[in-house]
Coordinates of C-alpha atoms in Angstrom, one line a residue:
Chain A
M1 CA -11.8 -6.4 -5.1
Y2 CA -12.3 -5.0 -2.7
S3 CA -16.0 -4.7 -2.6
Q4 CA -18.1 -7.8 -2.5
N5 CA -21.7 -8.4 -2.4
V6 CA -22.6 -4.5 -2.9
D7 CA -26.2 -3.7 -2.6
T8 CA -27.8 -2.5 -5.6
G9 CA -30.9 -1.6 -3.8
V10 CA -33.1 -4.2 -5.8
D11 CA -33.2 -8.1 -5.8
R12 CA -33.3 -8.8 -9.8
K13 CA -32.3 -6.8 -12.7
S14 CA -34.9 -4.4 -13.7
D15 CA -36.7 -5.0 -17.1
R16 CA -37.0 -2.6 -19.8
A17 CA -40.8 -2.4 -19.7
S18 CA -40.8 -0.8 -16.4
M19 CA -38.6 1.7 -17.2
S20 CA -39.0 5.6 -17.0
P21 CA -38.2 7.3 -20.4
E22 CA -34.8 8.8 -18.8
E23 CA -34.0 5.5 -17.3
A24 CA -34.3 3.7 -20.9
A25 CA -32.2 6.7 -22.6
F26 CA -29.9 6.1 -19.4
Q27 CA -29.6 2.0 -20.2
D28 CA -29.3 2.7 -24.0
R29 CA -26.2 4.8 -23.2
V30 CA -24.6 2.4 -21.1
D31 CA -25.4 -0.9 -23.7
Q32 CA -23.4 1.6 -26.1
D33 CA -20.4 1.7 -24.0
I34 CA -20.8 5.5 -23.6
T35 CA -19.2 6.6 -20.6
I36 CA -21.3 8.1 -18.1
E37 CA -19.6 11.5 -16.1
P38 CA -20.9 12.8 -12.8
R39 CA -23.2 15.4 -13.9
D40 CA -25.2 13.0 -16.8
W41 CA -28.7 12.0 -15.5
M42 CA -28.6 8.8 -13.9
P43 CA -31.1 6.4 -11.7
E44 CA -30.7 7.4 -8.4
L45 CA -29.9 3.1 -7.4
Y46 CA -27.2 3.2 -9.9
R47 CA -25.7 6.3 -7.9
K48 CA -26.2 5.2 -4.5
T49 CA -25.1 1.5 -5.8
L50 CA -21.9 3.3 -7.1
I51 CA -21.4 5.2 -3.9
R52 CA -21.7 2.5 -1.9
Q53 CA -19.3 0.3 -4.2
I54 CA -16.4 2.8 -4.6
S55 CA -16.5 3.8 -0.9
Q56 CA -16.4 0.0 -0.1
H57 CA -13.3 -0.4 -2.2
A58 CA -11.7 3.0 -0.8
H59 CA -12.3 1.4 2.7
S60 CA -10.7 -1.6 1.5
E61 CA -7.6 0.0 0.3
I62 CA -7.4 1.9 3.6
V63 CA -7.7 -0.7 5.9
G64 CA -5.5 -2.8 3.9
M65 CA -2.7 -0.5 5.1
L66 CA -3.1 -2.2 8.8
P67 CA -2.3 -5.5 8.4
E68 CA 0.5 -4.6 6.3
G69 CA 2.0 -1.8 8.2
N70 CA 2.2 -4.3 11.1
W71 CA 5.1 -6.1 9.8
I72 CA 7.1 -2.4 8.5
T73 CA 8.8 -2.1 11.5
R74 CA 10.1 -5.4 11.3
A75 CA 10.7 -6.0 7.7
P76 CA 14.1 -8.6 7.3
S77 CA 16.0 -6.1 5.6
L78 CA 16.5 -2.3 4.5
R79 CA 15.6 -3.7 0.9
R80 CA 12.2 -5.0 1.9
K81 CA 11.4 -2.3 4.2
L82 CA 11.3 0.5 1.8
I83 CA 9.5 -1.6 -1.1
L84 CA 6.7 -2.3 2.3
L85 CA 6.5 1.2 3.1
A86 CA 6.2 2.6 -0.5
K87 CA 3.4 -0.6 -1.2
V88 CA 1.5 0.6 2.1
Q89 CA 1.8 4.6 0.7
D90 CA 0.3 3.2 -2.4
E91 CA -2.6 1.5 -1.0
A92 CA -3.2 5.1 0.8
G93 CA -3.0 6.8 -2.7
H94 CA -5.1 4.5 -4.4
G95 CA -8.0 5.0 -1.1
L96 CA -7.5 8.8 -2.0
Y97 CA -8.2 8.1 -5.8
L98 CA -11.2 6.5 -5.0
Y99 CA -13.1 8.6 -2.7
S100 CA -12.3 11.6 -4.7
A101 CA -14.4 9.4 -7.5
A102 CA -16.8 8.6 -5.1
E103 CA -17.5 12.6 -3.9
T104 CA -18.3 13.5 -7.6
L105 CA -21.7 11.6 -6.9
G106 CA -22.2 14.2 -4.7
V107 CA -21.0 12.5 -1.5
D108 CA -19.1 14.5 1.2
R109 CA -15.8 12.6 2.4
Q110 CA -16.2 13.0 6.1
E111 CA -19.8 10.9 5.5
L112 CA -17.5 8.2 3.9
L113 CA -15.4 8.2 7.0
D114 CA -18.1 8.3 9.0
A115 CA -19.9 5.6 7.9
L116 CA -16.5 3.6 8.1
H117 CA -15.6 4.0 11.5
S118 CA -19.4 3.5 12.7
G119 CA -19.2 0.6 11.0
K120 CA -22.1 1.1 8.6
A121 CA -19.8 0.8 5.5
K122 CA -18.4 -2.7 5.0
Y123 CA -14.6 -3.2 3.5
S124 CA -13.0 -6.8 2.2
S125 CA -13.6 -9.6 4.4
I126 CA -9.5 -10.4 3.5
F127 CA -8.4 -7.2 6.0
N128 CA -10.0 -8.9 9.1
Y129 CA -7.1 -11.9 8.7
P130 CA -4.1 -11.4 10.9
T131 CA -0.6 -11.2 9.5
L132 CA 1.2 -13.5 12.1
T133 CA 4.7 -14.3 9.9
W134 CA 6.8 -12.2 7.5
A135 CA 5.8 -14.8 4.6
D136 CA 2.3 -13.4 5.0
I137 CA 3.3 -10.0 3.5
G138 CA 4.5 -12.2 0.8
A139 CA 0.7 -14.2 0.4
I140 CA -0.5 -10.6 0.5
G141 CA 1.2 -9.6 -2.3
W142 CA 0.6 -12.5 -4.3
L143 CA -2.8 -14.0 -3.4
V144 CA -4.9 -10.7 -1.9
D145 CA -3.3 -8.3 -4.6
G146 CA -3.8 -10.9 -7.6
A147 CA -7.4 -11.6 -6.5
A148 CA -7.5 -7.9 -6.7
I149 CA -5.8 -7.3 -10.2
M150 CA -8.1 -9.8 -11.5
N151 CA -11.3 -7.7 -10.4
Q152 CA -9.8 -4.5 -11.0
I153 CA -8.8 -4.6 -14.3
P154 CA -12.4 -5.1 -16.0
L155 CA -13.0 -2.1 -13.6
C156 CA -11.1 -0.1 -15.8
R157 CA -14.3 -0.4 -18.1
C158 CA -16.7 0.2 -15.9
S159 CA -19.4 2.9 -17.0
F160 CA -19.1 5.4 -14.9
G161 CA -16.2 7.5 -16.0
P162 CA -14.2 9.1 -12.8
Y163 CA -14.5 4.8 -11.3
A164 CA -12.6 3.4 -14.4
R165 CA -10.4 6.4 -14.7
A166 CA -9.3 5.9 -11.1
M167 CA -9.1 2.3 -11.8
V168 CA -6.6 2.5 -14.7
R169 CA -4.2 4.6 -12.3
V170 CA -4.8 1.6 -9.5
C171 CA -4.2 -1.3 -11.5
K172 CA -1.0 0.5 -12.8
E173 CA 0.4 0.9 -9.5
E174 CA -0.9 -2.8 -8.4
S175 CA 1.4 -5.2 -10.9
F176 CA 4.5 -4.2 -8.4
H177 CA 2.8 -5.2 -5.2
Q178 CA 1.8 -8.8 -7.0
R179 CA 5.5 -9.0 -8.3
Q180 CA 6.7 -8.0 -4.5
G181 CA 4.9 -10.7 -3.2
F182 CA 6.2 -13.5 -5.2
E183 CA 9.5 -12.4 -4.9
I184 CA 9.1 -12.8 -0.6
L185 CA 7.7 -15.9 -1.1
L186 CA 9.8 -17.4 -3.5
E187 CA 12.8 -16.5 -1.4
L188 CA 11.3 -18.3 1.3
C189 CA 10.6 -20.9 -0.7
R190 CA 14.5 -21.0 -1.5
G191 CA 15.7 -20.8 1.7
T192 CA 15.7 -23.6 4.9
E193 CA 13.0 -25.7 5.5
D194 CA 11.9 -23.1 8.3
Q195 CA 11.4 -20.5 5.8
K196 CA 9.8 -22.9 3.1
R197 CA 7.6 -24.4 6.1
M198 CA 6.6 -20.5 6.6
A199 CA 5.9 -20.0 3.5
Q200 CA 3.4 -23.2 3.2
D201 CA 1.9 -22.3 6.2
A202 CA 0.9 -18.7 4.8
M203 CA -0.5 -20.2 1.7
N204 CA -2.6 -22.4 4.2
R205 CA -4.2 -19.9 5.7
W206 CA -4.3 -17.0 2.9
W207 CA -5.4 -18.8 0.0
W208 CA -8.9 -19.6 1.0
P209 CA -9.8 -16.3 2.2
S210 CA -8.3 -15.3 -1.0
L211 CA -11.2 -17.0 -3.1
M212 CA -14.0 -15.4 -0.8
M213 CA -12.9 -12.1 -2.1
F214 CA -15.0 -12.5 -4.9
G215 CA -17.8 -12.7 -3.0
P216 CA -20.7 -15.1 -2.9
A217 CA -20.9 -17.8 -5.4
D218 CA -23.4 -16.7 -8.3
G219 CA -26.2 -18.3 -7.4
D220 CA -26.3 -16.2 -4.1
S221 CA -25.5 -12.7 -5.5
V222 CA -28.5 -11.5 -5.9
H223 CA -27.0 -7.9 -7.2
T224 CA -24.8 -9.3 -9.9
Q225 CA -27.5 -9.0 -12.7
Q226 CA -28.1 -5.5 -12.3
S227 CA -24.6 -4.2 -11.5
M228 CA -23.9 -6.1 -15.0
A229 CA -26.6 -4.5 -16.7
W230 CA -25.1 -1.4 -15.7
K231 CA -21.9 -2.4 -16.2
I232 CA -20.6 -1.4 -12.9
K233 CA -19.8 -5.4 -13.0
R234 CA -18.2 -6.7 -16.1
H235 CA -17.9 -10.5 -15.1
T236 CA -19.7 -13.3 -12.1
N237 CA -18.1 -13.4 -9.1
D238 CA -17.3 -17.4 -10.2
E239 CA -16.3 -16.3 -13.4
L240 CA -13.3 -14.2 -12.0
R241 CA -13.2 -16.9 -9.3
Q242 CA -11.9 -19.2 -12.1
R243 CA -9.7 -17.3 -13.7
F244 CA -7.7 -16.6 -10.7
V245 CA -7.5 -20.1 -9.9
D246 CA -6.3 -21.1 -13.3
Q247 CA -3.7 -18.5 -13.3
T248 CA -2.5 -18.8 -9.7
V249 CA -2.3 -22.7 -9.2
P250 CA 0.6 -23.2 -11.5
Q251 CA 2.2 -19.9 -10.0
A252 CA 2.2 -22.3 -6.7
Q253 CA 3.7 -25.1 -8.6
H254 CA 6.2 -23.4 -9.7
L255 CA 7.1 -22.2 -6.0
G256 CA 7.0 -25.5 -4.7
L257 CA 3.7 -24.7 -2.7
T258 CA 1.0 -27.2 -2.0
V259 CA -2.7 -25.5 -2.7
P260 CA -4.6 -26.4 0.7
D261 CA -7.5 -28.1 -1.2
P262 CA -7.9 -32.2 -1.7
D263 CA -10.4 -31.4 -4.0
L264 CA -7.8 -29.3 -6.7
R265 CA -7.5 -31.0 -9.7
Y266 CA -7.4 -29.9 -13.7
N267 CA -10.0 -30.8 -15.9
E268 CA -9.0 -31.7 -19.0
E269 CA -12.5 -31.4 -20.5
T270 CA -13.1 -27.5 -19.5
G271 CA -9.5 -26.9 -19.6
H272 CA -10.1 -25.1 -15.8
W273 CA -8.7 -26.1 -12.5
D274 CA -11.7 -27.9 -10.4
Y275 CA -11.6 -26.5 -7.0
G276 CA -13.2 -28.0 -4.1
E277 CA -16.2 -26.1 -1.6
I278 CA -15.8 -22.7 0.2
D279 CA -16.5 -22.4 3.4
W280 CA -19.6 -20.0 3.2
D281 CA -20.1 -19.9 6.9
E282 CA -16.8 -18.5 7.4
F283 CA -17.4 -15.9 4.2
W284 CA -20.7 -14.6 5.9
N285 CA -19.1 -14.8 9.7
V286 CA -16.7 -12.3 8.7
V287 CA -18.4 -10.2 6.5
K288 CA -20.9 -10.0 9.5
G289 CA -17.9 -8.3 11.5
N290 CA -17.0 -11.7 13.2
G291 CA -13.9 -12.5 11.5
P292 CA -10.6 -13.2 13.7
C293 CA -9.5 -9.1 13.5
N294 CA -12.8 -7.4 12.6
R295 CA -13.0 -5.6 16.2
E296 CA -9.3 -5.2 16.2
R297 CA -9.4 -2.7 12.8
L298 CA -12.1 -0.4 13.6
R299 CA -10.7 0.4 16.6
A300 CA -6.9 1.1 14.9
R301 CA -9.0 3.1 12.2
R302 CA -10.8 5.2 14.8
Q303 CA -7.8 5.9 17.2
A304 CA -5.8 7.0 14.1
Y305 CA -8.4 9.1 13.0
E306 CA -8.8 10.5 16.5
D307 CA -5.2 11.0 17.1
G308 CA -5.0 12.7 14.0
A309 CA -7.8 15.3 15.0
W310 CA -5.5 18.1 16.5
V311 CA -3.3 17.8 13.4
R312 CA -6.5 18.4 11.2
E313 CA -7.8 21.5 13.9
A314 CA -4.2 22.9 13.6
A315 CA -3.9 22.9 9.7
Q316 CA -7.0 24.7 9.5
A317 CA -6.5 27.2 12.0
H318 CA -3.0 28.1 10.1
A319 CA -5.1 28.4 6.8
E320 CA -7.7 30.7 8.5
K321 CA -4.8 32.8 10.0
R322 CA -3.0 33.4 7.1
A323 CA -6.3 34.3 4.8
A324 CA -7.1 36.9 7.4
R325 CA -3.3 38.1 7.4
R326 CA -4.4 38.6 3.2
A327 CA -7.0 40.5 3.5
A328 CA -5.9 42.6 6.0
A329 CA -2.8 43.3 3.9
Chain B
M1 CA -19.8 15.9 11.8
K2 CA -17.2 18.4 11.0
K3 CA -17.1 20.0 7.6
D4 CA -14.5 18.6 5.1
W5 CA -11.7 21.0 4.0
P6 CA -12.1 22.4 0.9
L7 CA -12.2 20.4 -2.5
W8 CA -9.3 21.2 -5.1
E9 CA -9.2 19.5 -8.5
V10 CA -5.4 18.7 -9.1
F11 CA -3.9 18.8 -13.0
I12 CA -0.5 17.3 -13.4
R13 CA 2.0 17.8 -16.7
S14 CA 3.3 14.8 -17.5
K15 CA 6.4 15.9 -19.6
H16 CA 7.5 19.2 -21.0
G17 CA 6.1 20.0 -23.9
L18 CA 2.8 18.4 -22.8
S19 CA -0.7 20.5 -21.4
H20 CA -1.9 19.8 -18.0
K21 CA -4.3 16.9 -17.9
H22 CA -7.1 16.9 -15.0
V23 CA -6.1 13.7 -12.5
G24 CA -8.4 13.9 -9.8
S25 CA -9.5 16.1 -6.9
I26 CA -7.8 16.3 -2.9
H27 CA -8.9 17.8 0.1
A28 CA -6.7 20.6 2.0
T29 CA -6.8 23.7 3.7
D30 CA -4.8 26.0 1.4
A31 CA -3.5 26.0 -2.2
E32 CA 0.2 25.3 -0.4
M33 CA -1.2 22.4 1.3
A34 CA -3.2 21.1 -1.9
I35 CA 0.0 21.2 -4.4
T36 CA 2.1 19.1 -1.6
N37 CA -1.2 17.0 -1.2
A38 CA -1.3 16.3 -5.1
R39 CA 2.3 15.2 -5.2
D40 CA 1.9 13.0 -2.9
V41 CA -1.3 11.1 -4.5
Y42 CA -0.8 11.7 -7.9
T43 CA 3.1 11.9 -8.6
R44 CA 4.9 8.9 -6.9
R45 CA 6.0 7.6 -9.7
N46 CA 7.5 10.2 -11.3
E47 CA 4.6 11.4 -13.5
G48 CA 5.1 15.0 -13.0
A49 CA 7.1 17.6 -14.2
S50 CA 4.5 20.8 -12.9
I51 CA 1.3 20.4 -10.9
W52 CA -2.1 22.6 -10.9
V53 CA -4.7 22.7 -8.5
V54 CA -7.6 24.8 -8.4
P55 CA -10.4 25.1 -5.7
S56 CA -13.6 23.0 -7.4
A57 CA -16.0 25.5 -6.4
S58 CA -14.2 27.8 -8.7
I59 CA -14.5 25.4 -12.2
V60 CA -17.8 26.1 -14.4
S61 CA -18.4 23.8 -16.3
S62 CA -20.7 23.3 -19.4
A63 CA -24.2 21.7 -18.7
P64 CA -24.7 18.0 -20.3
G65 CA -28.1 19.2 -21.3
D66 CA -26.8 21.9 -23.9
K67 CA -24.1 19.3 -25.8
E68 CA -26.1 19.5 -28.6
I69 CA -26.3 23.0 -28.9
L70 CA -22.7 23.4 -27.9
F71 CA -21.3 20.8 -30.6
D72 CA -23.5 19.6 -32.9
P73 CA -22.8 22.8 -35.1
S74 CA -19.3 21.6 -35.7
E75 CA -20.1 18.6 -36.8
D76 CA -21.3 19.2 -40.7
K77 CA -18.5 21.5 -41.8
I78 CA -16.5 19.2 -42.7
Y79 CA -14.5 21.3 -44.8
R80 CA -12.6 22.4 -42.0
H81 CA -10.5 18.8 -42.5
P82 CA -8.0 18.7 -44.8
T83 CA -9.3 15.4 -46.4
F84 CA -12.3 16.9 -47.6
Y85 CA -10.1 18.5 -50.6
E86 CA -9.4 16.7 -53.2
I87 CA -5.7 17.1 -54.9
P88 CA -4.1 15.3 -57.9
S89 CA -1.9 12.2 -56.6
D90 CA 0.8 14.0 -58.3
V91 CA 1.0 17.4 -56.6
E92 CA 3.8 17.4 -53.6
N93 CA 4.1 19.0 -50.4
L94 CA 0.8 20.0 -50.0

């Protein structure tokens, strides 16, 4: 999940009494789990919220290629290199499915890219952290993609058809990402002392940013209620975060890694793992553009886009030339 | 702001014998590039046996508001379904 704190344009859920007849009919359809398709009537705020969320999600997939791309040339074996190449290519694919879903809402691809490159649009805070060692590639697959799957599975039942369908494709492919990451860490944890230390170091640096991926705590998430009423969101941030912790702690134990949280303990009463306080100052700082790699990521994206300009122009000129020849023949 | 390349709708035949199914859209300057891009974006896991691409602007669709006019008339014609007919249970192969 690669979208955090998506603005719904309202700070609380709209109540039925204040709805127009169209809005009430729309809400009835959503309540009955009837999928909304691009040409159906929808409230303007629903449309705008979806454009924001789907594009933020798409941008995250695309920017998410950068920290992993950093290790393609330095993967420790040909096998790992092939896997990492395939994974990064998948992320590009996921970005494209999502841009395509956003476009069904009447926005141009170019507008979305411009918003990313100008810094106006957000992407997930997680990709503003650096990948310092090979173990980070394992941690990204296991923790970051694990957290993403937790959020994306409910999105397969999102009220907006094109987004839900894109998520079905993404979820099918994401499972390989998480498993290859776990396997990288498993290999390091079974290796030398230095390799194990490297795995633990990656765990220490990625654990908390992964928990932050689920977005602000429920009490501070002003947009959650409206998004849930529209069934764009199916669970609150804290619900999904808790599920992620419950699922991941036993996996960490299997690897023999320590979760860097002194307050982490199993709660016999609730059957859940209680975890410590998240550093929300760090979260908001990264969201506002001051994380370790925010500037670097945007610079790399803009550079890639500018470097590709001549290719786009040449392809356009080639297509026009061929069309002109066909017309003349 | 430069204009986007034209949008194409992508249809994939997953296995021989099944019909093409809409999977999403892509941007491309021409039909040839649309096929190549669709291959890369929508068939990375052996999903495809054949690809159709159609310029999105060429697709004509029914209006959501016409749903009742178009589809309601078939709703009460239950005699078009085989289960409408009562056949004695001892009659075979019917």
